[in-house]
PDB file of N, CA and C in Angstrom:
ATOM      1  N   MET A   1      11.577  -3.292 -12.597  1.00 88.00           N
ATOM      2  CA  MET A   1      10.922  -3.123 -11.314  1.00 88.00           C
ATOM      3  C   MET A   1       9.738  -4.086 -11.215  1.00 88.00           C
ATOM      4  N   PRO A   2       9.627  -4.809 -10.117  1.00 97.00           N
ATOM      5  CA  PRO A   2       8.486  -5.723  -9.972  1.00 97.00           C
ATOM      6  C   PRO A   2       7.222  -4.984  -9.527  1.00 97.00           C
ATOM      7  N   TYR A   3       6.101  -5.554  -9.867  1.00 98.00           N
ATOM      8  CA  TYR A   3       4.793  -5.054  -9.467  1.00 98.00           C
ATOM      9  C   TYR A   3       4.062  -6.203  -8.793  1.00 98.00           C
ATOM     10  N   PHE A   4       3.298  -5.884  -7.769  1.00 98.00           N
ATOM     11  CA  PHE A   4       2.643  -6.917  -6.982  1.00 98.00           C
ATOM     12  C   PHE A   4       1.139  -6.734  -6.960  1.00 98.00           C
ATOM     13  N   VAL A   5       0.445  -7.848  -7.070  1.00 98.00           N
ATOM     14  CA  VAL A   5      -0.979  -7.914  -6.807  1.00 98.00           C
ATOM     15  C   VAL A   5      -1.084  -8.686  -5.504  1.00 98.00           C
ATOM     16  N   TYR A   6      -1.862  -8.168  -4.577  1.00 98.00           N
ATOM     17  CA  TYR A   6      -1.887  -8.804  -3.272  1.00 98.00           C
ATOM     18  C   TYR A   6      -3.300  -8.897  -2.714  1.00 98.00           C
ATOM     19  N   ILE A   7      -3.447  -9.823  -1.784  1.00 98.00           N
ATOM     20  CA  ILE A   7      -4.696  -9.984  -1.053  1.00 98.00           C
ATOM     21  C   ILE A   7      -4.345  -9.917   0.427  1.00 98.00           C
ATOM     22  N   LEU A   8      -5.024  -9.023   1.114  1.00 98.00           N
ATOM     23  CA  LEU A   8      -4.863  -8.908   2.555  1.00 98.00           C
ATOM     24  C   LEU A   8      -6.090  -9.499   3.229  1.00 98.00           C
ATOM     25  N   LYS A   9      -5.900  -9.990   4.435  1.00 98.00           N
ATOM     26  CA  LYS A   9      -7.023 -10.493   5.222  1.00 98.00           C
ATOM     27  C   LYS A   9      -7.034  -9.767   6.561  1.00 98.00           C
ATOM     28  N   SER A  10      -8.206  -9.242   6.906  1.00 98.00           N
ATOM     29  CA  SER A  10      -8.369  -8.550   8.180  1.00 98.00           C
ATOM     30  C   SER A  10      -8.349  -9.579   9.304  1.00 98.00           C
ATOM     31  N   GLU A  11      -7.499  -9.353  10.284  1.00 97.00           N
ATOM     32  CA  GLU A  11      -7.435 -10.267  11.417  1.00 97.00           C
ATOM     33  C   GLU A  11      -8.599 -10.055  12.384  1.00 97.00           C
ATOM     34  N   ILE A  12      -9.338  -8.973  12.208  1.00 95.00           N
ATOM     35  CA  ILE A  12     -10.508  -8.698  13.061  1.00 95.00           C
ATOM     36  C   ILE A  12     -11.790  -9.213  12.412  1.00 95.00           C
ATOM     37  N   HIS A  13     -12.025  -8.830  11.159  1.00 94.00           N
ATOM     38  CA  HIS A  13     -13.283  -9.134  10.491  1.00 94.00           C
ATOM     39  C   HIS A  13     -13.217 -10.360   9.584  1.00 94.00           C
ATOM     40  N   GLY A  14     -12.017 -10.776   9.194  1.00 96.00           N
ATOM     41  CA  GLY A  14     -11.882 -11.897   8.264  1.00 96.00           C
ATOM     42  C   GLY A  14     -12.163 -11.511   6.818  1.00 96.00           C
ATOM     43  N   ARG A  15     -12.330 -10.221   6.555  1.00 96.00           N
ATOM     44  CA  ARG A  15     -12.581  -9.731   5.191  1.00 96.00           C
ATOM     45  C   ARG A  15     -11.286  -9.730   4.393  1.00 96.00           C
ATOM     46  N   TYR A  16     -11.452  -9.703   3.069  1.00 97.00           N
ATOM     47  CA  TYR A  16     -10.303  -9.645   2.167  1.00 97.00           C
ATOM     48  C   TYR A  16     -10.259  -8.287   1.480  1.00 97.00           C
ATOM     49  N   TYR A  17      -9.042  -7.858   1.166  1.00 98.00           N
ATOM     50  CA  TYR A  17      -8.819  -6.629   0.404  1.00 98.00           C
ATOM     51  C   TYR A  17      -7.859  -6.973  -0.724  1.00 98.00           C
ATOM     52  N   TYR A  18      -8.191  -6.555  -1.934  1.00 98.00           N
ATOM     53  CA  TYR A  18      -7.378  -6.823  -3.119  1.00 98.00           C
ATOM     54  C   TYR A  18      -6.700  -5.532  -3.556  1.00 98.00           C
ATOM     55  N   GLY A  19      -5.399  -5.602  -3.812  1.00 98.00           N
ATOM     56  CA  GLY A  19      -4.686  -4.392  -4.191  1.00 98.00           C
ATOM     57  C   GLY A  19      -3.507  -4.643  -5.108  1.00 98.00           C
ATOM     58  N   PHE A  20      -2.850  -3.551  -5.446  1.00 97.00           N
ATOM     59  CA  PHE A  20      -1.710  -3.530  -6.362  1.00 97.00           C
ATOM     60  C   PHE A  20      -0.685  -2.569  -5.784  1.00 97.00           C
ATOM     61  N   SER A  21       0.592  -2.899  -5.926  1.00 98.00           N
ATOM     62  CA  SER A  21       1.631  -2.002  -5.428  1.00 98.00           C
ATOM     63  C   SER A  21       2.965  -2.301  -6.088  1.00 98.00           C
ATOM     64  N   GLU A  22       3.832  -1.311  -6.080  1.00 98.00           N
ATOM     65  CA  GLU A  22       5.206  -1.498  -6.543  1.00 98.00           C
ATOM     66  C   GLU A  22       6.109  -1.919  -5.387  1.00 98.00           C
ATOM     67  N   ASP A  23       5.697  -1.603  -4.157  1.00 97.00           N
ATOM     68  CA  ASP A  23       6.471  -1.980  -2.969  1.00 97.00           C
ATOM     69  C   ASP A  23       5.511  -2.577  -1.950  1.00 97.00           C
ATOM     70  N   LEU A  24       5.478  -3.877  -1.905  1.00 97.00           N
ATOM     71  CA  LEU A  24       4.510  -4.596  -1.084  1.00 97.00           C
ATOM     72  C   LEU A  24       4.695  -4.336   0.409  1.00 97.00           C
ATOM     73  N   GLU A  25       5.907  -4.301   0.864  1.00 97.00           N
ATOM     74  CA  GLU A  25       6.185  -4.107   2.286  1.00 97.00           C
ATOM     75  C   GLU A  25       5.705  -2.737   2.768  1.00 97.00           C
ATOM     76  N   ILE A  26       6.011  -1.701   2.011  1.00 97.00           N
ATOM     77  CA  ILE A  26       5.583  -0.351   2.385  1.00 97.00           C
ATOM     78  C   ILE A  26       4.066  -0.233   2.314  1.00 97.00           C
ATOM     79  N   ARG A  27       3.470  -0.803   1.282  1.00 98.00           N
ATOM     80  CA  ARG A  27       2.010  -0.725   1.130  1.00 98.00           C
ATOM     81  C   ARG A  27       1.302  -1.420   2.294  1.00 98.00           C
ATOM     82  N   LEU A  28       1.808  -2.570   2.708  1.00 98.00           N
ATOM     83  CA  LEU A  28       1.216  -3.268   3.846  1.00 98.00           C
ATOM     84  C   LEU A  28       1.306  -2.419   5.113  1.00 98.00           C
ATOM     85  N   SER A  29       2.426  -1.747   5.300  1.00 98.00           N
ATOM     86  CA  SER A  29       2.559  -0.885   6.480  1.00 98.00           C
ATOM     87  C   SER A  29       1.564   0.276   6.412  1.00 98.00           C
ATOM     88  N   PHE A  30       1.306   0.821   5.236  1.00 98.00           N
ATOM     89  CA  PHE A  30       0.303   1.886   5.086  1.00 98.00           C
ATOM     90  C   PHE A  30      -1.076   1.382   5.519  1.00 98.00           C
ATOM     91  N   HIS A  31      -1.418   0.174   5.086  1.00 98.00           N
ATOM     92  CA  HIS A  31      -2.714  -0.400   5.468  1.00 98.00           C
ATOM     93  C   HIS A  31      -2.796  -0.552   6.989  1.00 98.00           C
ATOM     94  N   ASN A  32      -1.757  -1.063   7.600  1.00 98.00           N
ATOM     95  CA  ASN A  32      -1.783  -1.327   9.035  1.00 98.00           C
ATOM     96  C   ASN A  32      -1.624  -0.086   9.899  1.00 98.00           C
ATOM     97  N   GLU A  33      -1.126   0.992   9.332  1.00 97.00           N
ATOM     98  CA  GLU A  33      -1.020   2.261  10.070  1.00 97.00           C
ATOM     99  C   GLU A  33      -2.274   3.115   9.929  1.00 97.00           C
ATOM    100  N   GLY A  34      -3.246   2.635   9.167  1.00 96.00           N
ATOM    101  CA  GLY A  34      -4.488   3.376   8.999  1.00 96.00           C
ATOM    102  C   GLY A  34      -4.407   4.480   7.978  1.00 96.00           C
ATOM    103  N   LEU A  35      -3.438   4.423   7.080  1.00 97.00           N
ATOM    104  CA  LEU A  35      -3.251   5.467   6.082  1.00 97.00           C
ATOM    105  C   LEU A  35      -4.052   5.236   4.800  1.00 97.00           C
ATOM    106  N   VAL A  36      -4.750   4.115   4.731  1.00 96.00           N
ATOM    107  CA  VAL A  36      -5.600   3.798   3.581  1.00 96.00           C
ATOM    108  C   VAL A  36      -7.044   3.788   4.082  1.00 96.00           C
ATOM    109  N   ARG A  37      -7.844   4.710   3.597  1.00 95.00           N
ATOM    110  CA  ARG A  37      -9.199   4.893   4.104  1.00 95.00           C
ATOM    111  C   ARG A  37     -10.033   3.614   4.041  1.00 95.00           C
ATOM    112  N   SER A  38      -9.943   2.882   2.940  1.00 95.00           N
ATOM    113  CA  SER A  38     -10.805   1.714   2.765  1.00 95.00           C
ATOM    114  C   SER A  38     -10.433   0.529   3.648  1.00 95.00           C
ATOM    115  N   THR A  39      -9.247   0.537   4.245  1.00 97.00           N
ATOM    116  CA  THR A  39      -8.845  -0.581   5.095  1.00 97.00           C
ATOM    117  C   THR A  39      -8.634  -0.180   6.551  1.00 97.00           C
ATOM    118  N   LYS A  40      -8.862   1.062   6.855  1.00 95.00           N
ATOM    119  CA  LYS A  40      -8.577   1.579   8.198  1.00 95.00           C
ATOM    120  C   LYS A  40      -9.347   0.818   9.286  1.00 95.00           C
ATOM    121  N   SER A  41     -10.594   0.478   9.024  1.00 95.00           N
ATOM    122  CA  SER A  41     -11.414  -0.155  10.060  1.00 95.00           C
ATOM    123  C   SER A  41     -11.113  -1.645  10.242  1.00 95.00           C
ATOM    124  N   GLY A  42     -10.377  -2.246   9.346  1.00 96.00           N
ATOM    125  CA  GLY A  42     -10.123  -3.680   9.433  1.00 96.00           C
ATOM    126  C   GLY A  42      -8.789  -4.065  10.046  1.00 96.00           C
ATOM    127  N   ARG A  43      -8.059  -3.085  10.538  1.00 97.00           N
ATOM    128  CA  ARG A  43      -6.721  -3.348  11.064  1.00 97.00           C
ATOM    129  C   ARG A  43      -6.762  -4.273  12.264  1.00 97.00           C
ATOM    130  N   PRO A  44      -5.767  -5.103  12.411  1.00 98.00           N
ATOM    131  CA  PRO A  44      -4.581  -5.272  11.561  1.00 98.00           C
ATOM    132  C   PRO A  44      -4.873  -6.176  10.365  1.00 98.00           C
ATOM    133  N   TRP A  45      -4.086  -5.964   9.318  1.00 98.00           N
ATOM    134  CA  TRP A  45      -4.176  -6.746   8.090  1.00 98.00           C
ATOM    135  C   TRP A  45      -2.967  -7.655   7.973  1.00 98.00           C
ATOM    136  N   LYS A  46      -3.197  -8.827   7.447  1.00 98.00           N
ATOM    137  CA  LYS A  46      -2.114  -9.784   7.230  1.00 98.00           C
ATOM    138  C   LYS A  46      -2.051 -10.107   5.738  1.00 98.00           C
ATOM    139  N   LEU A  47      -0.848 -10.182   5.208  1.00 98.00           N
ATOM    140  CA  LEU A  47      -0.687 -10.551   3.804  1.00 98.00           C
ATOM    141  C   LEU A  47      -1.133 -11.998   3.642  1.00 98.00           C
ATOM    142  N   HIS A  48      -2.150 -12.201   2.821  1.00 98.00           N
ATOM    143  CA  HIS A  48      -2.745 -13.525   2.636  1.00 98.00           C
ATOM    144  C   HIS A  48      -2.204 -14.218   1.385  1.00 98.00           C
ATOM    145  N   TYR A  49      -1.980 -13.422   0.315  1.00 98.00           N
ATOM    146  CA  TYR A  49      -1.557 -13.983  -0.968  1.00 98.00           C
ATOM    147  C   TYR A  49      -0.997 -12.851  -1.820  1.00 98.00           C
ATOM    148  N   PHE A  50      -0.012 -13.172  -2.657  1.00 98.00           N
ATOM    149  CA  PHE A  50       0.470 -12.170  -3.616  1.00 98.00           C
ATOM    150  C   PHE A  50       1.049 -12.855  -4.844  1.00 98.00           C
ATOM    151  N   GLU A  51       1.084 -12.100  -5.914  1.00 98.00           N
ATOM    152  CA  GLU A  51       1.716 -12.514  -7.164  1.00 98.00           C
ATOM    153  C   GLU A  51       2.597 -11.372  -7.634  1.00 98.00           C
ATOM    154  N   GLU A  52       3.702 -11.709  -8.274  1.00 98.00           N
ATOM    155  CA  GLU A  52       4.650 -10.704  -8.766  1.00 98.00           C
ATOM    156  C   GLU A  52       4.627 -10.688 -10.290  1.00 98.00           C
ATOM    157  N   TYR A  53       4.671  -9.478 -10.841  1.00 98.00           N
ATOM    158  CA  TYR A  53       4.667  -9.280 -12.291  1.00 98.00           C
ATOM    159  C   TYR A  53       5.770  -8.301 -12.675  1.00 98.00           C
ATOM    160  N   SER A  54       6.291  -8.474 -13.870  1.00 98.00           N
ATOM    161  CA  SER A  54       7.308  -7.540 -14.366  1.00 98.00           C
ATOM    162  C   SER A  54       6.661  -6.364 -15.096  1.00 98.00           C
ATOM    163  N   SER A  55       5.395  -6.503 -15.443  1.00 98.00           N
ATOM    164  CA  SER A  55       4.670  -5.468 -16.170  1.00 98.00           C
ATOM    165  C   SER A  55       3.562  -4.881 -15.297  1.00 98.00           C
ATOM    166  N   LYS A  56       3.513  -3.571 -15.221  1.00 97.00           N
ATOM    167  CA  LYS A  56       2.463  -2.889 -14.474  1.00 97.00           C
ATOM    168  C   LYS A  56       1.093  -3.204 -15.070  1.00 97.00           C
ATOM    169  N   THR A  57       1.024  -3.235 -16.384  1.00 98.00           N
ATOM    170  CA  THR A  57      -0.236  -3.537 -17.067  1.00 98.00           C
ATOM    171  C   THR A  57      -0.752  -4.914 -16.686  1.00 98.00           C
ATOM    172  N   ASP A  58       0.127  -5.917 -16.672  1.00 98.00           N
ATOM    173  CA  ASP A  58      -0.286  -7.273 -16.307  1.00 98.00           C
ATOM    174  C   ASP A  58      -0.755  -7.347 -14.856  1.00 98.00           C
ATOM    175  N   ALA A  59      -0.057  -6.653 -13.977  1.00 98.00           N
ATOM    176  CA  ALA A  59      -0.435  -6.649 -12.564  1.00 98.00           C
ATOM    177  C   ALA A  59      -1.807  -6.004 -12.367  1.00 98.00           C
ATOM    178  N   LEU A  60      -2.058  -4.900 -13.036  1.00 98.00           N
ATOM    179  CA  LEU A  60      -3.353  -4.232 -12.907  1.00 98.00           C
ATOM    180  C   LEU A  60      -4.478  -5.079 -13.493  1.00 98.00           C
ATOM    181  N   LYS A  61      -4.205  -5.773 -14.580  1.00 98.00           N
ATOM    182  CA  LYS A  61      -5.212  -6.677 -15.163  1.00 98.00           C
ATOM    183  C   LYS A  61      -5.554  -7.789 -14.184  1.00 98.00           C
ATOM    184  N   ARG A  62      -4.540  -8.329 -13.524  1.00 98.00           N
ATOM    185  CA  ARG A  62      -4.761  -9.409 -12.572  1.00 98.00           C
ATOM    186  C   ARG A  62      -5.543  -8.912 -11.358  1.00 98.00           C
ATOM    187  N   GLU A  63      -5.213  -7.727 -10.870  1.00 98.00           N
ATOM    188  CA  GLU A  63      -5.969  -7.156  -9.757  1.00 98.00           C
ATOM    189  C   GLU A  63      -7.436  -7.009 -10.130  1.00 98.00           C
ATOM    190  N   ASN A  64      -7.693  -6.469 -11.310  1.00 98.00           N
ATOM    191  CA  ASN A  64      -9.076  -6.297 -11.762  1.00 98.00           C
ATOM    192  C   ASN A  64      -9.778  -7.641 -11.920  1.00 98.00           C
ATOM    193  N   PHE A  65      -9.049  -8.657 -12.372  1.00 98.00           N
ATOM    194  CA  PHE A  65      -9.617  -9.998 -12.491  1.00 98.00           C
ATOM    195  C   PHE A  65     -10.062 -10.516 -11.120  1.00 98.00           C
ATOM    196  N   PHE A  66      -9.225 -10.344 -10.103  1.00 98.00           N
ATOM    197  CA  PHE A  66      -9.566 -10.813  -8.763  1.00 98.00           C
ATOM    198  C   PHE A  66     -10.850 -10.163  -8.251  1.00 98.00           C
ATOM    199  N   LYS A  67     -11.165  -8.998  -8.726  1.00 97.00           N
ATOM    200  CA  LYS A  67     -12.343  -8.259  -8.267  1.00 97.00           C
ATOM    201  C   LYS A  67     -13.614  -8.622  -9.039  1.00 97.00           C
ATOM    202  N   THR A  68     -13.513  -9.603  -9.934  1.00 98.00           N
ATOM    203  CA  THR A  68     -14.677 -10.061 -10.698  1.00 98.00           C
ATOM    204  C   THR A  68     -15.195 -11.372 -10.112  1.00 98.00           C
ATOM    205  N   ILE A  69     -16.377 -11.774 -10.549  1.00 98.00           N
ATOM    206  CA  ILE A  69     -16.930 -13.064 -10.122  1.00 98.00           C
ATOM    207  C   ILE A  69     -16.031 -14.209 -10.584  1.00 98.00           C
ATOM    208  N   ALA A  70     -15.514 -14.118 -11.799  1.00 98.00           N
ATOM    209  CA  ALA A  70     -14.609 -15.162 -12.299  1.00 98.00           C
ATOM    210  C   ALA A  70     -13.344 -15.241 -11.444  1.00 98.00           C
ATOM    211  N   GLY A  71     -12.828 -14.089 -11.044  1.00 97.00           N
ATOM    212  CA  GLY A  71     -11.647 -14.054 -10.187  1.00 97.00           C
ATOM    213  C   GLY A  71     -11.941 -14.622  -8.812  1.00 97.00           C
ATOM    214  N   TYR A  72     -13.093 -14.270  -8.258  1.00 96.00           N
ATOM    215  CA  TYR A  72     -13.513 -14.810  -6.967  1.00 96.00           C
ATOM    216  C   TYR A  72     -13.588 -16.337  -7.041  1.00 96.00           C
ATOM    217  N   ASN A  73     -14.202 -16.840  -8.109  1.00 97.00           N
ATOM    218  CA  ASN A  73     -14.317 -18.288  -8.284  1.00 97.00           C
ATOM    219  C   ASN A  73     -12.950 -18.947  -8.436  1.00 97.00           C
ATOM    220  N   TRP A  74     -12.036 -18.304  -9.178  1.00 97.00           N
ATOM    221  CA  TRP A  74     -10.690 -18.851  -9.352  1.00 97.00           C
ATOM    222  C   TRP A  74      -9.976 -18.940  -7.999  1.00 97.00           C
ATOM    223  N   LEU A  75     -10.096 -17.890  -7.200  1.00 97.00           N
ATOM    224  CA  LEU A  75      -9.470 -17.883  -5.877  1.00 97.00           C
ATOM    225  C   LEU A  75     -10.045 -18.990  -4.993  1.00 97.00           C
ATOM    226  N   LYS A  76     -11.346 -19.190  -5.052  1.00 97.00           N
ATOM    227  CA  LYS A  76     -11.993 -20.244  -4.276  1.00 97.00           C
ATOM    228  C   LYS A  76     -11.529 -21.631  -4.731  1.00 97.00           C
ATOM    229  N   GLU A  77     -11.510 -21.841  -6.055  1.00 97.00           N
ATOM    230  CA  GLU A  77     -11.113 -23.139  -6.612  1.00 97.00           C
ATOM    231  C   GLU A  77      -9.685 -23.498  -6.271  1.00 97.00           C
ATOM    232  N   ASN A  78      -8.845 -22.494  -6.116  1.00 97.00           N
ATOM    233  CA  ASN A  78      -7.435 -22.728  -5.814  1.00 97.00           C
ATOM    234  C   ASN A  78      -7.126 -22.629  -4.317  1.00 97.00           C
ATOM    235  N   GLY A  79      -8.159 -22.557  -3.505  1.00 96.00           N
ATOM    236  CA  GLY A  79      -8.005 -22.558  -2.051  1.00 96.00           C
ATOM    237  C   GLY A  79      -7.341 -21.322  -1.467  1.00 96.00           C
ATOM    238  N   ILE A  80      -7.448 -20.216  -2.169  1.00 95.00           N
ATOM    239  CA  ILE A  80      -6.783 -18.984  -1.715  1.00 95.00           C
ATOM    240  C   ILE A  80      -7.714 -18.185  -0.796  1.00 95.00           C
ATOM    241  N   THR A  81      -8.993 -18.145  -1.116  1.00 88.00           N
ATOM    242  CA  THR A  81      -9.949 -17.458  -0.242  1.00 88.00           C
ATOM    243  C   THR A  81     -11.062 -18.398   0.145  1.00 88.00           C
TER     244      THR A  81
END
């Protein structure tokens, strides 16, 4: 089963949201339907970037990395955010 680390971008505020999911399509619909408290005010959300992993552990590590200063810098250096 694949695991996804993803970055969403609010089409209203331009903010980014970093997340993890086993089903990216369903998770994105949850965000856009207002079913996720932390993203409800930023709707609509657009999938900005994602990576696929075969290991849940690796995907969670990558998500946590994106939420660090080093991860932020990596995303900037690679033109992702």
